[in-house]
PDB file of C-alpha atoms in Angstrom:
ATOM      1  CA  UNK Q  29       0.000   0.000   0.000  1.00 29.00           C
ATOM      2  CA  UNK Q  30       1.369   3.431  -0.912  1.00 33.00           C
ATOM      3  CA  UNK Q  31       1.723   5.792   2.056  1.00 37.00           C
ATOM      4  CA  UNK Q  32       0.675   9.415   1.621  1.00 35.00           C
ATOM      5  CA  UNK Q  33       2.564  12.091   3.511  1.00 51.00           C
ATOM      6  CA  UNK Q  34       0.696  15.380   3.732  1.00 77.00           C
ATOM      7  CA  UNK Q  35       2.625  18.555   3.021  1.00 91.00           C
ATOM      8  CA  UNK Q  36       3.820  20.532   6.025  1.00 96.00           C
ATOM      9  CA  UNK Q  37       1.703  23.689   6.613  1.00 96.00           C
ATOM     10  CA  UNK Q  38       4.635  25.890   5.553  1.00 97.00           C
ATOM     11  CA  UNK Q  39       5.021  23.996   2.290  1.00 97.00           C
ATOM     12  CA  UNK Q  40       1.296  24.302   1.661  1.00 96.00           C
ATOM     13  CA  UNK Q  41       1.376  28.050   2.374  1.00 97.00           C
ATOM     14  CA  UNK Q  42       4.348  28.696   0.080  1.00 98.00           C
ATOM     15  CA  UNK Q  43       3.295  26.372  -2.752  1.00 97.00           C
ATOM     16  CA  UNK Q  44       3.139  27.928  -6.211  1.00 98.00           C
ATOM     17  CA  UNK Q  45       1.739  27.052  -9.617  1.00 98.00           C
ATOM     18  CA  UNK Q  46       4.081  27.836 -12.487  1.00 97.00           C
ATOM     19  CA  UNK Q  47       2.462  29.932 -15.201  1.00 97.00           C
ATOM     20  CA  UNK Q  48       5.568  30.148 -17.395  1.00 94.00           C
ATOM     21  CA  UNK Q  49       7.363  33.343 -18.443  1.00 94.00           C
ATOM     22  CA  UNK Q  50       8.827  33.848 -14.924  1.00 97.00           C
ATOM     23  CA  UNK Q  51       5.339  33.949 -13.387  1.00 98.00           C
ATOM     24  CA  UNK Q  52       3.779  31.925 -10.564  1.00 98.00           C
ATOM     25  CA  UNK Q  53       0.368  31.876  -8.933  1.00 98.00           C
ATOM     26  CA  UNK Q  54      -0.599  31.176  -5.333  1.00 98.00           C
ATOM     27  CA  UNK Q  55      -2.867  32.032  -2.418  1.00 97.00           C
ATOM     28  CA  UNK Q  56      -2.083  32.440   1.286  1.00 97.00           C
ATOM     29  CA  UNK Q  57      -4.126  30.291   3.709  1.00 95.00           C
ATOM     30  CA  UNK Q  58      -5.925  31.877   6.694  1.00 94.00           C
ATOM     31  CA  UNK Q  59      -3.766  29.803   9.071  1.00 94.00           C
ATOM     32  CA  UNK Q  60      -0.793  32.123   8.399  1.00 95.00           C
ATOM     33  CA  UNK Q  61      -2.625  35.437   8.789  1.00 92.00           C
ATOM     34  CA  UNK Q  62      -1.501  38.227  11.102  1.00 90.00           C
ATOM     35  CA  UNK Q  63      -3.123  41.530  12.102  1.00 80.00           C
ATOM     36  CA  UNK Q  64      -3.666  42.710   8.520  1.00 80.00           C
ATOM     37  CA  UNK Q  65      -2.994  40.115   5.845  1.00 90.00           C
ATOM     38  CA  UNK Q  66      -0.561  37.195   5.940  1.00 95.00           C
ATOM     39  CA  UNK Q  67       2.424  36.921   8.270  1.00 95.00           C
ATOM     40  CA  UNK Q  68       5.321  38.718   6.580  1.00 96.00           C
ATOM     41  CA  UNK Q  69       7.672  35.776   6.996  1.00 97.00           C
ATOM     42  CA  UNK Q  70       5.480  33.467   4.929  1.00 98.00           C
ATOM     43  CA  UNK Q  71       5.180  36.142   2.223  1.00 98.00           C
ATOM     44  CA  UNK Q  72       8.968  36.398   2.069  1.00 98.00           C
ATOM     45  CA  UNK Q  73       9.373  32.618   1.977  1.00 98.00           C
ATOM     46  CA  UNK Q  74       6.901  32.355  -0.888  1.00 98.00           C
ATOM     47  CA  UNK Q  75       8.772  34.925  -2.944  1.00 98.00           C
ATOM     48  CA  UNK Q  76      11.995  33.069  -2.190  1.00 98.00           C
ATOM     49  CA  UNK Q  77      10.343  29.815  -3.259  1.00 98.00           C
ATOM     50  CA  UNK Q  78       9.589  31.341  -6.659  1.00 98.00           C
ATOM     51  CA  UNK Q  79      13.321  31.974  -7.136  1.00 98.00           C
ATOM     52  CA  UNK Q  80      14.452  28.610  -5.784  1.00 98.00           C
ATOM     53  CA  UNK Q  81      11.890  26.794  -7.979  1.00 97.00           C
ATOM     54  CA  UNK Q  82      12.855  28.685 -11.127  1.00 97.00           C
ATOM     55  CA  UNK Q  83      14.665  26.643 -13.813  1.00 97.00           C
ATOM     56  CA  UNK Q  84      17.282  29.414 -14.165  1.00 97.00           C
ATOM     57  CA  UNK Q  85      18.275  29.336 -10.490  1.00 97.00           C
ATOM     58  CA  UNK Q  86      22.048  29.460  -9.980  1.00 96.00           C
ATOM     59  CA  UNK Q  87      23.292  28.992  -6.401  1.00 97.00           C
ATOM     60  CA  UNK Q  88      21.815  29.276  -2.905  1.00 97.00           C
ATOM     61  CA  UNK Q  89      20.442  32.332  -1.073  1.00 98.00           C
ATOM     62  CA  UNK Q  90      22.906  34.719   0.541  1.00 98.00           C
ATOM     63  CA  UNK Q  91      20.557  37.669   1.091  1.00 98.00           C
ATOM     64  CA  UNK Q  92      16.978  38.736   0.462  1.00 98.00           C
ATOM     65  CA  UNK Q  93      15.277  42.121   0.749  1.00 98.00           C
ATOM     66  CA  UNK Q  94      11.543  42.632   0.428  1.00 98.00           C
ATOM     67  CA  UNK Q  95       9.510  45.823   0.600  1.00 98.00           C
ATOM     68  CA  UNK Q  96       5.889  45.767   1.724  1.00 97.00           C
ATOM     69  CA  UNK Q  97       4.389  48.302  -0.654  1.00 97.00           C
ATOM     70  CA  UNK Q  98       0.745  47.459  -0.047  1.00 95.00           C
ATOM     71  CA  UNK Q  99      -1.638  45.039   1.676  1.00 94.00           C
ATOM     72  CA  UNK Q 100      -1.980  41.373   0.713  1.00 96.00           C
ATOM     73  CA  UNK Q 101      -5.223  39.438   1.215  1.00 95.00           C
ATOM     74  CA  UNK Q 102      -6.452  35.846   0.899  1.00 93.00           C
ATOM     75  CA  UNK Q 103      -7.232  35.968  -2.822  1.00 96.00           C
ATOM     76  CA  UNK Q 104      -5.038  34.730  -5.677  1.00 97.00           C
ATOM     77  CA  UNK Q 105      -1.807  36.591  -6.412  1.00 98.00           C
ATOM     78  CA  UNK Q 106       0.920  36.327  -9.025  1.00 98.00           C
ATOM     79  CA  UNK Q 107       4.668  36.413  -8.445  1.00 98.00           C
ATOM     80  CA  UNK Q 108       7.079  37.617 -11.085  1.00 98.00           C
ATOM     81  CA  UNK Q 109      10.619  36.319 -10.467  1.00 98.00           C
ATOM     82  CA  UNK Q 110      13.284  37.367 -12.970  1.00 98.00           C
ATOM     83  CA  UNK Q 111      17.064  36.839 -12.983  1.00 98.00           C
ATOM     84  CA  UNK Q 112      18.549  40.313 -13.477  1.00 98.00           C
ATOM     85  CA  UNK Q 113      22.113  39.100 -13.957  1.00 98.00           C
ATOM     86  CA  UNK Q 114      23.976  35.803 -13.701  1.00 97.00           C
ATOM     87  CA  UNK Q 115      27.747  35.651 -13.249  1.00 97.00           C
ATOM     88  CA  UNK Q 116      30.075  32.669 -12.778  1.00 95.00           C
ATOM     89  CA  UNK Q 117      29.238  32.187  -9.094  1.00 97.00           C
ATOM     90  CA  UNK Q 118      26.560  34.809  -8.333  1.00 98.00           C
ATOM     91  CA  UNK Q 119      23.050  35.614  -9.450  1.00 98.00           C
ATOM     92  CA  UNK Q 120      20.804  38.624  -8.792  1.00 98.00           C
ATOM     93  CA  UNK Q 121      17.007  38.423  -8.946  1.00 98.00           C
ATOM     94  CA  UNK Q 122      14.109  40.838  -8.830  1.00 98.00           C
ATOM     95  CA  UNK Q 123      10.821  39.602  -7.379  1.00 98.00           C
ATOM     96  CA  UNK Q 124       7.363  41.097  -7.277  1.00 98.00           C
ATOM     97  CA  UNK Q 125       4.040  39.965  -5.834  1.00 98.00           C
ATOM     98  CA  UNK Q 126       1.095  41.367  -7.773  1.00 98.00           C
ATOM     99  CA  UNK Q 127      -2.473  41.290  -6.509  1.00 97.00           C
ATOM    100  CA  UNK Q 128      -5.555  43.079  -7.829  1.00 96.00           C
ATOM    101  CA  UNK Q 129      -3.529  44.411 -10.719  1.00 96.00           C
ATOM    102  CA  UNK Q 130      -0.810  46.230  -8.807  1.00 96.00           C
ATOM    103  CA  UNK Q 131       2.425  45.428  -6.952  1.00 97.00           C
ATOM    104  CA  UNK Q 132       1.986  44.666  -3.250  1.00 98.00           C
ATOM    105  CA  UNK Q 133       5.514  43.362  -2.543  1.00 98.00           C
ATOM    106  CA  UNK Q 134       8.786  44.117  -4.307  1.00 98.00           C
ATOM    107  CA  UNK Q 135      12.211  42.717  -3.585  1.00 98.00           C
ATOM    108  CA  UNK Q 136      15.599  41.380  -4.575  1.00 98.00           C
ATOM    109  CA  UNK Q 137      17.322  38.053  -3.938  1.00 98.00           C
ATOM    110  CA  UNK Q 138      21.044  37.394  -4.157  1.00 98.00           C
ATOM    111  CA  UNK Q 139      22.206  33.815  -4.801  1.00 98.00           C
ATOM    112  CA  UNK Q 140      25.752  32.471  -4.893  1.00 98.00           C
ATOM    113  CA  UNK Q 141      27.738  29.294  -5.252  1.00 96.00           C
ATOM    114  CA  UNK Q 142      29.817  29.429  -2.075  1.00 94.00           C
ATOM    115  CA  UNK Q 143      33.536  28.669  -2.216  1.00 92.00           C
ATOM    116  CA  UNK Q 144      35.769  27.356   0.573  1.00 92.00           C
ATOM    117  CA  UNK Q 145      37.297  30.244   2.526  1.00 92.00           C
ATOM    118  CA  UNK Q 146      38.519  31.385   5.919  1.00 93.00           C
ATOM    119  CA  UNK Q 147      35.721  31.384   8.496  1.00 91.00           C
ATOM    120  CA  UNK Q 148      35.195  33.390  11.675  1.00 92.00           C
ATOM    121  CA  UNK Q 149      32.637  35.336  13.709  1.00 93.00           C
ATOM    122  CA  UNK Q 150      32.769  38.548  15.724  1.00 95.00           C
ATOM    123  CA  UNK Q 151      29.762  37.620  17.878  1.00 95.00           C
ATOM    124  CA  UNK Q 152      28.904  34.556  19.954  1.00 96.00           C
ATOM    125  CA  UNK Q 153      25.682  32.739  20.710  1.00 97.00           C
ATOM    126  CA  UNK Q 154      24.315  33.799  24.127  1.00 96.00           C
ATOM    127  CA  UNK Q 155      24.521  31.332  26.999  1.00 96.00           C
ATOM    128  CA  UNK Q 156      20.930  30.310  27.734  1.00 97.00           C
ATOM    129  CA  UNK Q 157      19.103  27.264  29.126  1.00 97.00           C
ATOM    130  CA  UNK Q 158      18.658  24.537  26.535  1.00 96.00           C
ATOM    131  CA  UNK Q 159      15.320  24.539  24.762  1.00 96.00           C
ATOM    132  CA  UNK Q 160      13.907  21.520  26.611  1.00 96.00           C
ATOM    133  CA  UNK Q 161      14.283  23.383  29.923  1.00 97.00           C
ATOM    134  CA  UNK Q 162      12.189  26.381  28.796  1.00 98.00           C
ATOM    135  CA  UNK Q 163       8.381  26.251  28.804  1.00 97.00           C
ATOM    136  CA  UNK Q 164       6.536  26.306  25.489  1.00 97.00           C
ATOM    137  CA  UNK Q 165       4.556  29.513  24.970  1.00 96.00           C
ATOM    138  CA  UNK Q 166       0.795  28.945  24.881  1.00 93.00           C
ATOM    139  CA  UNK Q 167      -0.233  30.750  21.687  1.00 90.00           C
ATOM    140  CA  UNK Q 168      -3.964  30.544  22.415  1.00 85.00           C
ATOM    141  CA  UNK Q 169      -5.423  33.983  21.844  1.00 80.00           C
ATOM    142  CA  UNK Q 170      -2.531  35.175  19.670  1.00 86.00           C
ATOM    143  CA  UNK Q 171      -2.681  35.751  15.909  1.00 89.00           C
ATOM    144  CA  UNK Q 172      -3.297  32.625  13.766  1.00 91.00           C
ATOM    145  CA  UNK Q 173       0.208  32.505  12.256  1.00 95.00           C
ATOM    146  CA  UNK Q 174       1.771  31.891  15.685  1.00 94.00           C
ATOM    147  CA  UNK Q 175       0.076  28.492  15.930  1.00 95.00           C
ATOM    148  CA  UNK Q 176       2.466  27.313  13.192  1.00 96.00           C
ATOM    149  CA  UNK Q 177       5.460  27.791  15.499  1.00 97.00           C
ATOM    150  CA  UNK Q 178       6.790  26.590  18.831  1.00 98.00           C
ATOM    151  CA  UNK Q 179       8.189  29.418  20.963  1.00 98.00           C
ATOM    152  CA  UNK Q 180      10.149  29.013  24.198  1.00 98.00           C
ATOM    153  CA  UNK Q 181      10.821  32.505  25.575  1.00 97.00           C
ATOM    154  CA  UNK Q 182      13.953  32.865  27.688  1.00 98.00           C
ATOM    155  CA  UNK Q 183      13.578  36.606  28.275  1.00 96.00           C
ATOM    156  CA  UNK Q 184      11.916  39.651  26.732  1.00 95.00           C
ATOM    157  CA  UNK Q 185       8.358  38.330  26.464  1.00 92.00           C
ATOM    158  CA  UNK Q 186       5.299  40.322  25.354  1.00 91.00           C
ATOM    159  CA  UNK Q 187       2.297  39.983  27.692  1.00 87.00           C
ATOM    160  CA  UNK Q 188      -0.800  40.823  25.610  1.00 84.00           C
ATOM    161  CA  UNK Q 189      -3.035  40.972  28.690  1.00 82.00           C
ATOM    162  CA  UNK Q 190      -1.299  44.161  29.840  1.00 82.00           C
ATOM    163  CA  UNK Q 191       0.029  42.521  33.017  1.00 86.00           C
ATOM    164  CA  UNK Q 192       3.615  43.755  32.534  1.00 89.00           C
ATOM    165  CA  UNK Q 193       4.924  47.332  32.741  1.00 92.00           C
ATOM    166  CA  UNK Q 194       6.849  49.067  29.964  1.00 92.00           C
ATOM    167  CA  UNK Q 195      10.416  47.808  29.666  1.00 94.00           C
ATOM    168  CA  UNK Q 196      13.765  49.629  29.606  1.00 94.00           C
ATOM    169  CA  UNK Q 197      14.673  47.963  26.299  1.00 95.00           C
ATOM    170  CA  UNK Q 198      13.201  45.534  23.778  1.00 96.00           C
ATOM    171  CA  UNK Q 199      15.825  42.779  23.921  1.00 97.00           C
ATOM    172  CA  UNK Q 200      14.390  39.256  23.566  1.00 98.00           C
ATOM    173  CA  UNK Q 201      15.876  35.778  23.558  1.00 98.00           C
ATOM    174  CA  UNK Q 202      13.814  32.728  22.617  1.00 98.00           C
ATOM    175  CA  UNK Q 203      13.962  29.266  21.127  1.00 98.00           C
ATOM    176  CA  UNK Q 204      11.777  28.789  18.037  1.00 98.00           C
ATOM    177  CA  UNK Q 205      10.945  26.242  15.373  1.00 98.00           C
ATOM    178  CA  UNK Q 206       8.147  25.221  13.021  1.00 98.00           C
ATOM    179  CA  UNK Q 207       5.137  23.433  14.524  1.00 97.00           C
ATOM    180  CA  UNK Q 208       4.778  20.642  13.638  1.00 97.00           C
ATOM    181  CA  UNK Q 209       8.587  20.283  13.493  1.00 97.00           C
ATOM    182  CA  UNK Q 210      10.063  20.569  10.003  1.00 97.00           C
ATOM    183  CA  UNK Q 211      13.683  20.112   8.857  1.00 97.00           C
ATOM    184  CA  UNK Q 212      15.286  23.521   8.424  1.00 98.00           C
ATOM    185  CA  UNK Q 213      15.852  24.824   4.895  1.00 98.00           C
ATOM    186  CA  UNK Q 214      16.078  28.268   3.316  1.00 98.00           C
ATOM    187  CA  UNK Q 215      12.288  28.683   3.165  1.00 98.00           C
ATOM    188  CA  UNK Q 216      11.745  27.943   6.840  1.00 98.00           C
ATOM    189  CA  UNK Q 217      14.797  29.992   7.874  1.00 98.00           C
ATOM    190  CA  UNK Q 218      13.464  32.972   5.918  1.00 98.00           C
ATOM    191  CA  UNK Q 219      10.087  32.738   7.654  1.00 98.00           C
ATOM    192  CA  UNK Q 220      11.635  32.220  11.092  1.00 98.00           C
ATOM    193  CA  UNK Q 221      13.690  35.391  10.665  1.00 98.00           C
ATOM    194  CA  UNK Q 222      10.422  37.341  10.870  1.00 97.00           C
ATOM    195  CA  UNK Q 223       8.980  35.487  13.883  1.00 97.00           C
ATOM    196  CA  UNK Q 224       9.944  38.091  16.482  1.00 96.00           C
ATOM    197  CA  UNK Q 225       7.244  40.240  18.083  1.00 94.00           C
ATOM    198  CA  UNK Q 226       7.480  43.878  16.953  1.00 95.00           C
ATOM    199  CA  UNK Q 227      10.012  45.458  19.285  1.00 96.00           C
ATOM    200  CA  UNK Q 228       7.637  48.221  20.312  1.00 95.00           C
ATOM    201  CA  UNK Q 229       5.303  45.546  21.733  1.00 94.00           C
ATOM    202  CA  UNK Q 230       8.110  44.405  24.042  1.00 95.00           C
ATOM    203  CA  UNK Q 231       9.245  47.910  24.966  1.00 95.00           C
ATOM    204  CA  UNK Q 232       5.781  49.309  25.712  1.00 94.00           C
ATOM    205  CA  UNK Q 233       4.084  46.008  26.663  1.00 93.00           C
ATOM    206  CA  UNK Q 234       1.013  46.874  24.650  1.00 90.00           C
ATOM    207  CA  UNK Q 235      -0.160  46.344  21.103  1.00 87.00           C
ATOM    208  CA  UNK Q 236       0.211  49.096  18.538  1.00 88.00           C
ATOM    209  CA  UNK Q 237      -0.674  49.481  14.896  1.00 91.00           C
ATOM    210  CA  UNK Q 238       2.534  48.375  13.173  1.00 93.00           C
ATOM    211  CA  UNK Q 239       3.666  47.170   9.779  1.00 94.00           C
ATOM    212  CA  UNK Q 240       7.049  46.151   8.382  1.00 96.00           C
ATOM    213  CA  UNK Q 241       8.012  48.393   5.474  1.00 97.00           C
ATOM    214  CA  UNK Q 242      11.285  46.751   4.448  1.00 98.00           C
ATOM    215  CA  UNK Q 243      13.073  43.605   5.630  1.00 98.00           C
ATOM    216  CA  UNK Q 244      16.478  42.162   4.765  1.00 98.00           C
ATOM    217  CA  UNK Q 245      17.661  38.721   5.818  1.00 98.00           C
ATOM    218  CA  UNK Q 246      21.242  37.506   5.412  1.00 98.00           C
ATOM    219  CA  UNK Q 247      21.862  33.758   5.234  1.00 98.00           C
ATOM    220  CA  UNK Q 248      25.129  32.858   6.972  1.00 97.00           C
ATOM    221  CA  UNK Q 249      24.799  29.107   6.548  1.00 94.00           C
ATOM    222  CA  UNK Q 250      24.680  26.921   3.452  1.00 95.00           C
ATOM    223  CA  UNK Q 251      22.307  24.082   2.619  1.00 95.00           C
ATOM    224  CA  UNK Q 252      24.480  21.572   4.490  1.00 94.00           C
ATOM    225  CA  UNK Q 253      24.521  23.747   7.639  1.00 95.00           C
ATOM    226  CA  UNK Q 254      20.740  23.890   7.566  1.00 97.00           C
ATOM    227  CA  UNK Q 255      20.469  20.144   6.945  1.00 96.00           C
ATOM    228  CA  UNK Q 256      22.625  19.437   9.998  1.00 95.00           C
ATOM    229  CA  UNK Q 257      20.345  21.602  12.152  1.00 97.00           C
ATOM    230  CA  UNK Q 258      17.407  19.380  11.202  1.00 97.00           C
ATOM    231  CA  UNK Q 259      14.158  20.141  13.032  1.00 97.00           C
ATOM    232  CA  UNK Q 260      15.814  21.226  16.291  1.00 97.00           C
ATOM    233  CA  UNK Q 261      14.965  24.703  17.631  1.00 98.00           C
ATOM    234  CA  UNK Q 262      16.891  27.838  16.656  1.00 98.00           C
ATOM    235  CA  UNK Q 263      17.824  30.462  19.210  1.00 98.00           C
ATOM    236  CA  UNK Q 264      16.505  33.873  18.243  1.00 98.00           C
ATOM    237  CA  UNK Q 265      17.843  37.162  19.618  1.00 98.00           C
ATOM    238  CA  UNK Q 266      16.201  40.496  18.747  1.00 98.00           C
ATOM    239  CA  UNK Q 267      16.375  44.149  19.716  1.00 98.00           C
ATOM    240  CA  UNK Q 268      15.611  47.623  18.391  1.00 97.00           C
ATOM    241  CA  UNK Q 269      17.937  50.613  18.191  1.00 97.00           C
ATOM    242  CA  UNK Q 270      15.658  53.639  17.919  1.00 97.00           C
ATOM    243  CA  UNK Q 271      11.989  54.590  17.711  1.00 96.00           C
ATOM    244  CA  UNK Q 272      11.584  57.914  15.912  1.00 96.00           C
ATOM    245  CA  UNK Q 273       8.670  59.736  14.274  1.00 94.00           C
ATOM    246  CA  UNK Q 274       6.593  56.744  13.376  1.00 95.00           C
ATOM    247  CA  UNK Q 275       9.320  54.216  12.524  1.00 97.00           C
ATOM    248  CA  UNK Q 276      11.631  51.886  14.414  1.00 97.00           C
ATOM    249  CA  UNK Q 277      14.223  49.345  13.392  1.00 97.00           C
ATOM    250  CA  UNK Q 278      14.419  45.695  14.413  1.00 97.00           C
ATOM    251  CA  UNK Q 279      17.605  43.613  14.409  1.00 98.00           C
ATOM    252  CA  UNK Q 280      17.642  39.840  14.882  1.00 98.00           C
ATOM    253  CA  UNK Q 281      19.956  36.844  14.934  1.00 98.00           C
ATOM    254  CA  UNK Q 282      19.132  33.161  14.427  1.00 98.00           C
ATOM    255  CA  UNK Q 283      21.555  30.666  15.946  1.00 98.00           C
ATOM    256  CA  UNK Q 284      21.817  26.934  15.384  1.00 96.00           C
ATOM    257  CA  UNK Q 285      21.662  24.686  18.411  1.00 87.00           C
ATOM    258  CA  UNK Q 286      25.447  24.247  18.453  1.00 88.00           C
ATOM    259  CA  UNK Q 287      26.347  27.938  18.258  1.00 94.00           C
ATOM    260  CA  UNK Q 288      26.488  28.576  14.517  1.00 96.00           C
ATOM    261  CA  UNK Q 289      24.996  31.872  13.328  1.00 98.00           C
ATOM    262  CA  UNK Q 290      22.665  30.827  10.505  1.00 98.00           C
ATOM    263  CA  UNK Q 291      20.927  34.131   9.694  1.00 98.00           C
ATOM    264  CA  UNK Q 292      20.657  37.771  10.701  1.00 98.00           C
ATOM    265  CA  UNK Q 293      17.821  40.124   9.860  1.00 98.00           C
ATOM    266  CA  UNK Q 294      17.085  43.834   9.779  1.00 98.00           C
ATOM    267  CA  UNK Q 295      13.743  45.595   9.444  1.00 98.00           C
ATOM    268  CA  UNK Q 296      12.288  49.076   9.397  1.00 98.00           C
ATOM    269  CA  UNK Q 297       8.785  49.131  10.853  1.00 97.00           C
ATOM    270  CA  UNK Q 298       6.011  51.728  10.752  1.00 96.00           C
ATOM    271  CA  UNK Q 299       4.011  52.384  13.920  1.00 95.00           C
ATOM    272  CA  UNK Q 300       1.314  54.671  15.271  1.00 90.00           C
ATOM    273  CA  UNK Q 301       2.127  56.054  18.678  1.00 71.00           C
ATOM    274  CA  UNK Q 302      -1.397  56.854  19.880  1.00 65.00           C
ATOM    275  CA  UNK Q 303      -1.935  55.464  23.349  1.00 53.00           C
ATOM    276  CA  UNK Q 304       1.713  55.476  24.460  1.00 54.00           C
TER     277      UNK Q 304
END
């Protein structure tokens, strides 16, 4: 008897139908929705999937930048993924998500065939309790997309019930992985890089109207590094640097279980300050 293995929720959410001529079609499921529209991480992963699925792909992701130009809803969209230039070991792509006849997301993806080189790091993974010793966050009552992840917050938690006072800073440390567990690859790493609560939520300990405007993720590991991580949790570290006139930045790191920095991410986020 043939066994059928259902697709993981992330693979379902990022699945695309090829339309030819660099175009793909898809639709985001309600299970990955956030405050307004889909969770930004799953949008980014879907755009990345269009590049990685393209027959002209050359190399693995090194960096990706996406700009949230407009809202995305739960109707069909098209993605246009075009290689702008291909060199011997590098490739540059432009990507665009189009819905209701106009661009909602724009971005670029940089791929490369990595060569052996000297390796080093100027930062180290924080010393924290191992994941199994930290309680799993109960995501009941949070936005739907959070049910697709397991979070174990070490410090810097957001209490949506208003039980915590405003904090001196927005630093957070937490273990995270897909739920149900899924072996790490570039798609899941891209989505996980956007799994941090908006920093202003942590700092003020209250919800605000926010929206990421631009996000860049750098991939510091290759496909083999991600394969070795498997489905074990990543350690995420996030902070902000300044909140100023309606915008703040958000900086994050994603560490493998054995201390290897696998990705870093930077965002600029819009917010409304009413109520603070």
